[in-house]
mmCIF file of C-alpha atoms in Angstrom:
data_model
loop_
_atom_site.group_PDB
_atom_site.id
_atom_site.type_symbol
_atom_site.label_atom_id
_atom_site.label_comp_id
_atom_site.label_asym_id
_atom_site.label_seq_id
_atom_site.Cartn_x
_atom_site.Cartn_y
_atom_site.Cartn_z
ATOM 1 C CA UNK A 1 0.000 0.000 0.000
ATOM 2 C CA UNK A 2 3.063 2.277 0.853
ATOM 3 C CA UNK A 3 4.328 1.793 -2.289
ATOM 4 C CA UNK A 4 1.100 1.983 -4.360
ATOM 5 C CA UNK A 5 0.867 5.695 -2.169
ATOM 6 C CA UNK A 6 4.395 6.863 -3.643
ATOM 7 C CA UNK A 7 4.034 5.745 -7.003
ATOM 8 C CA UNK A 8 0.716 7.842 -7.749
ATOM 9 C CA UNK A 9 2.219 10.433 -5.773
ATOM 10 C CA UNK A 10 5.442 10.389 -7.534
ATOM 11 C CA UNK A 11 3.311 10.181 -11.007
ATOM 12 C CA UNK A 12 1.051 13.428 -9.561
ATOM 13 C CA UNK A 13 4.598 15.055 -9.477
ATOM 14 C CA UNK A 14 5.784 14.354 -12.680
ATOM 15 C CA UNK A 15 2.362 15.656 -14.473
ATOM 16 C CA UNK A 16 2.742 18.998 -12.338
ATOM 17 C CA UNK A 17 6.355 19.374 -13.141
ATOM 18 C CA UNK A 18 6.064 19.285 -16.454
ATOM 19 C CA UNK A 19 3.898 22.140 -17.736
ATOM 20 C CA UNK A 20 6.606 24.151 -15.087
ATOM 21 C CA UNK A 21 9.159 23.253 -16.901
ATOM 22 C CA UNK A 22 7.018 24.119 -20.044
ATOM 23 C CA UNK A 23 6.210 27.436 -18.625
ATOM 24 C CA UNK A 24 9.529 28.689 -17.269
ATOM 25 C CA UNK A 25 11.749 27.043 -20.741
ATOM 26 C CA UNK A 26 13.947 27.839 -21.660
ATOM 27 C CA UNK A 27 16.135 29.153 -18.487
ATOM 28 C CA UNK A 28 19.202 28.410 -19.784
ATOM 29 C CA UNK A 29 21.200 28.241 -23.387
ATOM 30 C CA UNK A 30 19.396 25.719 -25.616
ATOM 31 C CA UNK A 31 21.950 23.690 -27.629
ATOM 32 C CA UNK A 32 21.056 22.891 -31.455
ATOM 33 C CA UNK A 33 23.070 19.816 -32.776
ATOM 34 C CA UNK A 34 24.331 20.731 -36.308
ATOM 35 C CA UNK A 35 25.456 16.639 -37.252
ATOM 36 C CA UNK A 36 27.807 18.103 -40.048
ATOM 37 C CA UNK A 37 31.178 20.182 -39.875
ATOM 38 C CA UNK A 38 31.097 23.984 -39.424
ATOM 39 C CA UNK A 39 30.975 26.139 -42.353
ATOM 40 C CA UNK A 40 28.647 23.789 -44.961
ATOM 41 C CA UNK A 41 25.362 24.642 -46.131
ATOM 42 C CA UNK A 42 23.684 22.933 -42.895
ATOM 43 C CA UNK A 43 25.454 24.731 -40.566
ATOM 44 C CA UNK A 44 25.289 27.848 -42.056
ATOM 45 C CA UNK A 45 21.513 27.488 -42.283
ATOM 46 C CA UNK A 46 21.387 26.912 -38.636
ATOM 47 C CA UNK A 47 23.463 30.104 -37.368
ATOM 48 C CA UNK A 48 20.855 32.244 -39.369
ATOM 49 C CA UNK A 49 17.893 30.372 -37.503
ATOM 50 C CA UNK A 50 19.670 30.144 -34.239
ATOM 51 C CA UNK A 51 20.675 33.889 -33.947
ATOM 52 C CA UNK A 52 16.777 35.087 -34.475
ATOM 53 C CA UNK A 53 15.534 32.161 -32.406
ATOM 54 C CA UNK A 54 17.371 33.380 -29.563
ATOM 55 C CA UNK A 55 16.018 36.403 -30.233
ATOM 56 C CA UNK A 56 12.715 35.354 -29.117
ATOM 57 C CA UNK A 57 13.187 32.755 -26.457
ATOM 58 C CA UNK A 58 15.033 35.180 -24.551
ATOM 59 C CA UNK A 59 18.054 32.821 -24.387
ATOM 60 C CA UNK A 60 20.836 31.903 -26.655
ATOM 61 C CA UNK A 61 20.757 28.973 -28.946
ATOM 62 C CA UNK A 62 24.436 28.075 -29.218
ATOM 63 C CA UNK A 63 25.078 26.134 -32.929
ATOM 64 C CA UNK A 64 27.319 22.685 -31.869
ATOM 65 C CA UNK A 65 29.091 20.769 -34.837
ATOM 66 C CA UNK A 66 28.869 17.218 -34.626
ATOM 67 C CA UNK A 67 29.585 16.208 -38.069
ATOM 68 C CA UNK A 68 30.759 12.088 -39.119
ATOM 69 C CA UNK A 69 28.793 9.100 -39.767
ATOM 70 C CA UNK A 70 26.910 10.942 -42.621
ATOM 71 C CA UNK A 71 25.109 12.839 -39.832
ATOM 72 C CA UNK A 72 24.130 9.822 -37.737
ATOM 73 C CA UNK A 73 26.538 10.643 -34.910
ATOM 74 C CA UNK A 74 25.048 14.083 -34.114
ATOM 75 C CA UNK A 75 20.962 12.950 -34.800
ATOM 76 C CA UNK A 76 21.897 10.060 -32.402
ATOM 77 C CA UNK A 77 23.215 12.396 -29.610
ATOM 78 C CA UNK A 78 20.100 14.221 -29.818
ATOM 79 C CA UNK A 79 17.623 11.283 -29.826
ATOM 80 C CA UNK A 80 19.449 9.840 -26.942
ATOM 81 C CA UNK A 81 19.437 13.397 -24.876
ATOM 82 C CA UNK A 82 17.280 14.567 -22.211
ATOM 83 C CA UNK A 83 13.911 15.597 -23.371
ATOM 84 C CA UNK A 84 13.809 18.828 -21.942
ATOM 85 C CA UNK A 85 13.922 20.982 -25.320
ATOM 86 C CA UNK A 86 18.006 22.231 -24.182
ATOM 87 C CA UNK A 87 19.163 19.847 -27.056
ATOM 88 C CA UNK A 88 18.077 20.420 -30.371
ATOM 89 C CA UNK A 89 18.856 19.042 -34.199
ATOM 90 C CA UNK A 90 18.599 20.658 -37.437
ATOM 91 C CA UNK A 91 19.328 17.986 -39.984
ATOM 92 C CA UNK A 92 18.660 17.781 -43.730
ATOM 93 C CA UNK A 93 17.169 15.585 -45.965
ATOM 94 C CA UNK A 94 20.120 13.031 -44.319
ATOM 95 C CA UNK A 95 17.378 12.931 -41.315
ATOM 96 C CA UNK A 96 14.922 10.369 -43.841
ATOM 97 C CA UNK A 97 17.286 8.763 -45.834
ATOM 98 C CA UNK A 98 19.690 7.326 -43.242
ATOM 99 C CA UNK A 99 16.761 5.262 -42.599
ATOM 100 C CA UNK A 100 17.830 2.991 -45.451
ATOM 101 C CA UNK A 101 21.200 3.871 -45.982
ATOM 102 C CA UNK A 102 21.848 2.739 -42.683
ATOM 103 C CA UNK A 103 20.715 -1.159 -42.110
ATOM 104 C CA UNK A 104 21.806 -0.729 -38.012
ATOM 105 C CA UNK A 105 21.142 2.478 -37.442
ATOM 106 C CA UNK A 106 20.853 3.555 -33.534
ATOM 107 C CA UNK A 107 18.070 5.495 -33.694
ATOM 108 C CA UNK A 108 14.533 5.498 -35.590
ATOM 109 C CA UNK A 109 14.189 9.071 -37.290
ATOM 110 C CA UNK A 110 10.412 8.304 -37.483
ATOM 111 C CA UNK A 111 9.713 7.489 -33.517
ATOM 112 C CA UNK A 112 13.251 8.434 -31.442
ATOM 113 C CA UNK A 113 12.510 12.805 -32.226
ATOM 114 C CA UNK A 114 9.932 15.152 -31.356
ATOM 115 C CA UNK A 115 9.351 16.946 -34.927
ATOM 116 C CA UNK A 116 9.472 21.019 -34.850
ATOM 117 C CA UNK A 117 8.981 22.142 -38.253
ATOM 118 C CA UNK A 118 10.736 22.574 -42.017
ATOM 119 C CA UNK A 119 13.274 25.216 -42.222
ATOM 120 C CA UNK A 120 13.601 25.809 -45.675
ATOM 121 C CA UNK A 121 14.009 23.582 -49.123
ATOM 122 C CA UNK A 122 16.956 23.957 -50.984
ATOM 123 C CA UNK A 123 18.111 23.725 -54.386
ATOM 124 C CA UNK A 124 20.843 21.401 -55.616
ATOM 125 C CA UNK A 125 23.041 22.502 -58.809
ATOM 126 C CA UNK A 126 24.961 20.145 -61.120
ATOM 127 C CA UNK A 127 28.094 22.005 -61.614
ATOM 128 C CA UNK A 128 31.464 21.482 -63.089
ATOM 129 C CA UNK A 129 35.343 22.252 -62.800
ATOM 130 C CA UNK A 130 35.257 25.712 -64.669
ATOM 131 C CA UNK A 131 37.351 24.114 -67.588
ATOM 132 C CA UNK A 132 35.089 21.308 -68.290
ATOM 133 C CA UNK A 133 34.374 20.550 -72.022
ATOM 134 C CA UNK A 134 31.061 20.181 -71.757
ATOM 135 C CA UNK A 135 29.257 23.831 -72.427
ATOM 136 C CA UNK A 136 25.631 22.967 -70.924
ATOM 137 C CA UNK A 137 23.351 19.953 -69.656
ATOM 138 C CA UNK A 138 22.757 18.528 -72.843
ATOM 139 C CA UNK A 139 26.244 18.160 -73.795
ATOM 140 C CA UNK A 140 27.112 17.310 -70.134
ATOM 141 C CA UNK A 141 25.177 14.025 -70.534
ATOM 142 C CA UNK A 142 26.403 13.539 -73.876
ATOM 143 C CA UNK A 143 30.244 13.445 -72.595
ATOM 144 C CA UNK A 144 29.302 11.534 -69.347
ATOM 145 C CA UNK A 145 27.562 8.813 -71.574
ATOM 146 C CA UNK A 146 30.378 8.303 -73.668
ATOM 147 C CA UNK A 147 33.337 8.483 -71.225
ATOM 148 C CA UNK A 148 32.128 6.994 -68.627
ATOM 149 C CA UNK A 149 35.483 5.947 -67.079
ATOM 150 C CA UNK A 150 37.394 9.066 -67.253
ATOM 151 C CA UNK A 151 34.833 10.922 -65.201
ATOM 152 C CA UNK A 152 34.802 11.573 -61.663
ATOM 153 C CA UNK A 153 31.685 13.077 -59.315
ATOM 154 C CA UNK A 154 32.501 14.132 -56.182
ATOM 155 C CA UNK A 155 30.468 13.755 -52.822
ATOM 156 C CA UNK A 156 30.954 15.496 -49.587
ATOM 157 C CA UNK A 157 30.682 11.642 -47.934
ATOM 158 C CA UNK A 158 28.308 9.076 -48.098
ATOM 159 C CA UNK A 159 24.864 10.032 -46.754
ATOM 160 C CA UNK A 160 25.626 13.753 -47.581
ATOM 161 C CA UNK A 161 22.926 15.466 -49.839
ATOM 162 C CA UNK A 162 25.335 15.519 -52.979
ATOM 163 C CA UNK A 163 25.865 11.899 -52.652
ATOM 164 C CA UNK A 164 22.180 11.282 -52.796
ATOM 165 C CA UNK A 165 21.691 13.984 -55.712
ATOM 166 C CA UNK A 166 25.133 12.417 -57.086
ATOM 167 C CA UNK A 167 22.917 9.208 -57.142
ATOM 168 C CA UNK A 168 20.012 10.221 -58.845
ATOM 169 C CA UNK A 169 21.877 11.600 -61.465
ATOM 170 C CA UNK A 170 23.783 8.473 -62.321
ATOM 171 C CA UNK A 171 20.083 6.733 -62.294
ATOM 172 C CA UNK A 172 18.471 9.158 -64.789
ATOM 173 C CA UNK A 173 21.822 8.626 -66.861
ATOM 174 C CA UNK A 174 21.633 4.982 -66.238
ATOM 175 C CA UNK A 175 25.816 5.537 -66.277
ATOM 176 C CA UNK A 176 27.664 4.713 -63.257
ATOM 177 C CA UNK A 177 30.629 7.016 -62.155
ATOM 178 C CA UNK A 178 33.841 6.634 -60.431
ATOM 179 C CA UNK A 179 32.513 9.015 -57.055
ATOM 180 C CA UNK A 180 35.012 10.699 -54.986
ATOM 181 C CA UNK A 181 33.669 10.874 -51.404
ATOM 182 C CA UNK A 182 35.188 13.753 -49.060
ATOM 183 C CA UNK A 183 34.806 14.859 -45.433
ATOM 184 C CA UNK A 184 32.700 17.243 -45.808
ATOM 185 C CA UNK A 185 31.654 19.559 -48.460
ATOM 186 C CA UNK A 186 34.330 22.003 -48.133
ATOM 187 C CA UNK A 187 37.268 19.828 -49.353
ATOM 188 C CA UNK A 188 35.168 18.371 -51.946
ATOM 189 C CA UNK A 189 34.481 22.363 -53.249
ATOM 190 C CA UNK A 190 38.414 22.841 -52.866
ATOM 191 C CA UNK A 191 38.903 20.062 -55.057
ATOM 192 C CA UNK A 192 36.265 20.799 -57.708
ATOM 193 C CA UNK A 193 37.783 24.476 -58.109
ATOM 194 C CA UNK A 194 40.968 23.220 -58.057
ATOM 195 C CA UNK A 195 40.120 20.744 -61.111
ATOM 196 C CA UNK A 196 41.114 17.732 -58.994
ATOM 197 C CA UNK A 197 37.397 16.161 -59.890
ATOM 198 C CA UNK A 198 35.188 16.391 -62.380
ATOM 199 C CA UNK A 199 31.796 17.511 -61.527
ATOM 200 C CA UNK A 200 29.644 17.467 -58.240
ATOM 201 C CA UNK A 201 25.606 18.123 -57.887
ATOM 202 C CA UNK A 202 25.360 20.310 -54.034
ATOM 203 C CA UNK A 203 23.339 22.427 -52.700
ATOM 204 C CA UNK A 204 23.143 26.762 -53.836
ATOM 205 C CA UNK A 205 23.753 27.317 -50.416
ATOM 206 C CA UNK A 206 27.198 26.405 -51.076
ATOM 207 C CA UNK A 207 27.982 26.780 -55.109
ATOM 208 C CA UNK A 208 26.152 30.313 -55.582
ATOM 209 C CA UNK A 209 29.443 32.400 -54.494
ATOM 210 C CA UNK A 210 31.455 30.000 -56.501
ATOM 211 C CA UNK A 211 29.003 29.888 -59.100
ATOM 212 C CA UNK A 212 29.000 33.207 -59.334
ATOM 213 C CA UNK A 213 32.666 34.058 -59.370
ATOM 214 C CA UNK A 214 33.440 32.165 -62.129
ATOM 215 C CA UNK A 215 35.243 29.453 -60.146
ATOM 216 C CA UNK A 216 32.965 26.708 -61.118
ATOM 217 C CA UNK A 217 30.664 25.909 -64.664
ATOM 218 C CA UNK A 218 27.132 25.366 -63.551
ATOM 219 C CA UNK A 219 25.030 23.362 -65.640
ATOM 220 C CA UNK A 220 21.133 24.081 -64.091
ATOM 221 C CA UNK A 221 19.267 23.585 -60.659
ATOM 222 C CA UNK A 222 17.604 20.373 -59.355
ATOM 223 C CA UNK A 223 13.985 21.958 -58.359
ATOM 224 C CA UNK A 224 10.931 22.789 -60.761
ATOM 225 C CA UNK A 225 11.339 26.402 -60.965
ATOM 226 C CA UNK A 226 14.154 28.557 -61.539
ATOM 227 C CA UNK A 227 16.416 30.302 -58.523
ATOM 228 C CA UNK A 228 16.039 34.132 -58.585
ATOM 229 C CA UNK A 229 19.798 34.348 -57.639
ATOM 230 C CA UNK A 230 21.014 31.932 -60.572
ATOM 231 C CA UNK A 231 18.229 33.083 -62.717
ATOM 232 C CA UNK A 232 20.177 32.343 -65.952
ATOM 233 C CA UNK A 233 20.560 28.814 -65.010
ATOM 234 C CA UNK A 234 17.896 26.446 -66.985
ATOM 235 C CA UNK A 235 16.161 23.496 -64.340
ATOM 236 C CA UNK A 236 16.875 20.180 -65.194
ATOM 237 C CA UNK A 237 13.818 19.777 -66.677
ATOM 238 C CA UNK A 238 13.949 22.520 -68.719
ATOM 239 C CA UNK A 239 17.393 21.481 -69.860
ATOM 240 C CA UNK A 240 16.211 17.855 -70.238
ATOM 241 C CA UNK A 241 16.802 15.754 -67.622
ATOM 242 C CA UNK A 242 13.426 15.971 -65.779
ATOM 243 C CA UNK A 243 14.488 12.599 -63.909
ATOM 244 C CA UNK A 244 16.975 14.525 -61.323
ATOM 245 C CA UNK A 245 14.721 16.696 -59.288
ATOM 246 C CA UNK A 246 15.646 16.909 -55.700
ATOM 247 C CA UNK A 247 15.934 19.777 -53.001
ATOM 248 C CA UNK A 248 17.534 19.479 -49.659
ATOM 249 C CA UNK A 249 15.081 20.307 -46.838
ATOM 250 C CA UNK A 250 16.299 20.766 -43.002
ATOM 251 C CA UNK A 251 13.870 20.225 -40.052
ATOM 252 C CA UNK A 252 14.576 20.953 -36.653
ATOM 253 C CA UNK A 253 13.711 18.154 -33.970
ATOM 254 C CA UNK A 254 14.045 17.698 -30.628
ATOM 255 C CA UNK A 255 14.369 13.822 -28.580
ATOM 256 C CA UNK A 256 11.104 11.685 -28.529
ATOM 257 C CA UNK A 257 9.117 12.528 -24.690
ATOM 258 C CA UNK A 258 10.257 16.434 -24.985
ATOM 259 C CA UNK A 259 6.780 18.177 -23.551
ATOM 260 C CA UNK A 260 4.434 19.448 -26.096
ATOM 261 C CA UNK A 261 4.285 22.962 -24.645
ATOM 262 C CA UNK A 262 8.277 23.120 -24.835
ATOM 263 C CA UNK A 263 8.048 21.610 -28.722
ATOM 264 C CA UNK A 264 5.234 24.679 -29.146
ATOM 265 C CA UNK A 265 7.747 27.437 -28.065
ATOM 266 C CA UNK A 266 10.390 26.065 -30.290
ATOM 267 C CA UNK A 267 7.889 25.919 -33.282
ATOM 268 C CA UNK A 268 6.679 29.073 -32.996
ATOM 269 C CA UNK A 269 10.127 30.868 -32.560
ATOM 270 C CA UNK A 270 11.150 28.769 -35.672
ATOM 271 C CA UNK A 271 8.147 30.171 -37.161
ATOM 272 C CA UNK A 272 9.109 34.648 -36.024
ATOM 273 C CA UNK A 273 12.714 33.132 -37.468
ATOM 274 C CA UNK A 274 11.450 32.603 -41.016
ATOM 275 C CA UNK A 275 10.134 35.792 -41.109
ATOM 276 C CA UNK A 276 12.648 37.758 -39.865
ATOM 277 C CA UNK A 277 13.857 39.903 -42.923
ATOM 278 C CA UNK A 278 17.581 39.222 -42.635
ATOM 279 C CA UNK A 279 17.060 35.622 -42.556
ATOM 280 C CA UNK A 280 15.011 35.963 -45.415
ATOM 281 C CA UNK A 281 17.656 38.070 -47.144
ATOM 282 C CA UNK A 282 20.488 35.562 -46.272
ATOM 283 C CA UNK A 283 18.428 32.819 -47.481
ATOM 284 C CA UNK A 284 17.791 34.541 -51.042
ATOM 285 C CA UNK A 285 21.362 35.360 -51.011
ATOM 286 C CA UNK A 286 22.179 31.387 -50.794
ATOM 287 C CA UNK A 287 19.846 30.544 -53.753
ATOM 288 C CA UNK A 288 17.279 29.327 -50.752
ATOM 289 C CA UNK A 289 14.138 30.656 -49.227
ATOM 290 C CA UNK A 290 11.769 30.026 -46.002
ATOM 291 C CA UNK A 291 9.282 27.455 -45.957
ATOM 292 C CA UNK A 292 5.766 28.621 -45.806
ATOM 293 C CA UNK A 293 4.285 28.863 -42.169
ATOM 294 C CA UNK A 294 2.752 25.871 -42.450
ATOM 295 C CA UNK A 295 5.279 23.705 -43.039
ATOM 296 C CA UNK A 296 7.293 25.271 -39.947
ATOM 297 C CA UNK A 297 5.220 22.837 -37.667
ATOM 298 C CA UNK A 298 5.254 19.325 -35.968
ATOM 299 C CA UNK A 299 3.124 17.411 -37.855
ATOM 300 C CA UNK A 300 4.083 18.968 -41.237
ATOM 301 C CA UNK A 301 7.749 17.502 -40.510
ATOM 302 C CA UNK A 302 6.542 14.273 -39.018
ATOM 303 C CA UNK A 303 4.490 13.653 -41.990
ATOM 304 C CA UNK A 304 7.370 14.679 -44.362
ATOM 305 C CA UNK A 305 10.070 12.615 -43.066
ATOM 306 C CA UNK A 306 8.107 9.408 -42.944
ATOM 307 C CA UNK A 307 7.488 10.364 -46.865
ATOM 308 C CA UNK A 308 10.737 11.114 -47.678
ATOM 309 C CA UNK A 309 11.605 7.516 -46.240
ATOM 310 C CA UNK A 310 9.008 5.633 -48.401
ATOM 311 C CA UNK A 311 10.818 7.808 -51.562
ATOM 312 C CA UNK A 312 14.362 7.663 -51.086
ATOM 313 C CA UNK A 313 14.311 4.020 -50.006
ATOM 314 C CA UNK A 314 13.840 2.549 -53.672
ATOM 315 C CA UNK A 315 16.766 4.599 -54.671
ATOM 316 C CA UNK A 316 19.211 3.759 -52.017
ATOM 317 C CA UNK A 317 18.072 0.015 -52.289
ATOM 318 C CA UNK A 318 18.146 -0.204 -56.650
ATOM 319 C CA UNK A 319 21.875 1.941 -56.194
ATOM 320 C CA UNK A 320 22.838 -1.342 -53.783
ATOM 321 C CA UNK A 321 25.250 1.348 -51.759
ATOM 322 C CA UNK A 322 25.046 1.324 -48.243
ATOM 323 C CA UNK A 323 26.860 3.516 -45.248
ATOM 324 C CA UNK A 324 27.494 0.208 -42.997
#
């Protein structure tokens, strides 16, 4: 009986604690898990929603890096941390596909987070080293068709959203490539400008500067309609490969059991963040933009990841290449 009295009392607790907690979050720095290295696409998306999220909870959100294990390290951290909404992850499209690229994966990205809301989608371009012979998409597929073996398509590691890209674009060609994985997208940038590799297909948030500096040949952008800040470059479609569409969305999440009060507040600063005019800016300046407001919520990620499983998966499985 003396037990049966501190259990339900103990349980009474719990359910008053937690809309306190709720109430009074955050009262400290809230940590958001970037799982990739500091200074690629996904991390610089972060540090523009972080600094105008902090804005509004009234406490800094501090940007952490990581990065290995195409991500998994980092999104594993987070599923396995307290649910108190203090730990955080913004992940890309990496989120749903490590699903099936890893077979014994840690973590289930469909149960193991508490879903926040889409960030923002963002384009892919198939670019070049700027002395490629190839002078646009048409030819592009032309030369990769017919020289298969002297072509090389870099990847900033498996798992990474130009491998996956990378991928589809070998699929649509139904020509496989000799693919140069990197660390990171950084060295894999280095090597493209430096005409160490061939081509690479990654994201505007990181080939728009090099794009437009001349340092790279860009070939056209991997989502239906054009990108006002590359608005010379054709779509795939439109160039004639209609079979490599693909933008790389980022959610943020926080671990499975976090309270839905605390999830709320996170949402809805997500949601001032997308609005606030020099995110918006800095997005448009990376060849990206917000998602709409409502996409910026729990269910609309939830629903979206478990999606983006069910499409990838037939990909990853017919491509036979695996992270583990």
């Amino acid at each position: 009986m003396r037990f049966s009295t501190l259990a339900v009392t103990a349980f009474a607790l719990a359910l008053g604690t937690a809309p306190a907690m709720a109430q009074d979050y955050p009262s400290r720095p809230v940590t958001m898990v970037v799982p990739f290295s500091a200074g690629g696409p996904t991390d610089t998306v972060a540090r523009l929603v972080a600094q105008s999220m902090s804005k509004t909870l009234g406490q800094q959100v501090i940007v952490e890096n990581v990065g290995g294990a195409g991500g998994t390290i980092g999104a594993g951290r987070v599923a396995k941390a307290d649910p108190d909404g203090y730990t955080i992850l913004l992940h890309h499209i990496g989120q749903a596909t490590s699903a099936t690229l890893y077979r014994k994966l840690a973590y289930d990205p469909k149960t193991d987070f508490a879903p926040v809301g889409l960030v923002t989608d963002v384009p892919m371009t198939i670019v070049a080293k700027k002395d490629f012979p190839a002078k646009d998409l048409k030819e592009l597929v032309a030369y990769v068709k017919a020289n298969p073996d002297k072509v090389t398509l870099a990847n900033a590691g498996v798992g990474a959203a130009s491998h996956l890209c990378g991928m589809l674009f070998m699929q649509a060609l139904e020509t496989p490539l000799t693919t140069v994985p990197y660390k990171g997208t950084g060295p894999a940038m280095n090597d493209l400008v430096g005409g160490q590799v061939d081509i690479m297909c990654d994201q505007t948030t990181n080939t728009t500067g090099q794009i437009k500096g001349g340092a790279i040949k860009a070939y056209a952008v991997t989502t239906p309609n054009r990108v006002p800040s590359l608005s010379d470059l054709p779509t795939t479609k439109e160039a004639g490969l209609p079979g490599v569409e693909v933008a790389v969305w980022h959610g943020i999440y926080a671990p499975k059991g976090t309270p839905d009060a605390v999830v709320k507040k996170l949402s809805d600063a997500l949601k001032v963040a997308l609005k606030d005019e020099t995110v918006k800016q800095r997005f448009a300046d990376l060849g990206t933009e917000p998602v709409a407001e409502d996409r910026a919520t729990p269910k609309a990620l939830g629903d979206f990841v478990v999606t983006e499983i069910d499409r990838w998966k037939p990909v990853i499985t017919a491509a036979g290449v695996y992270a583990d």
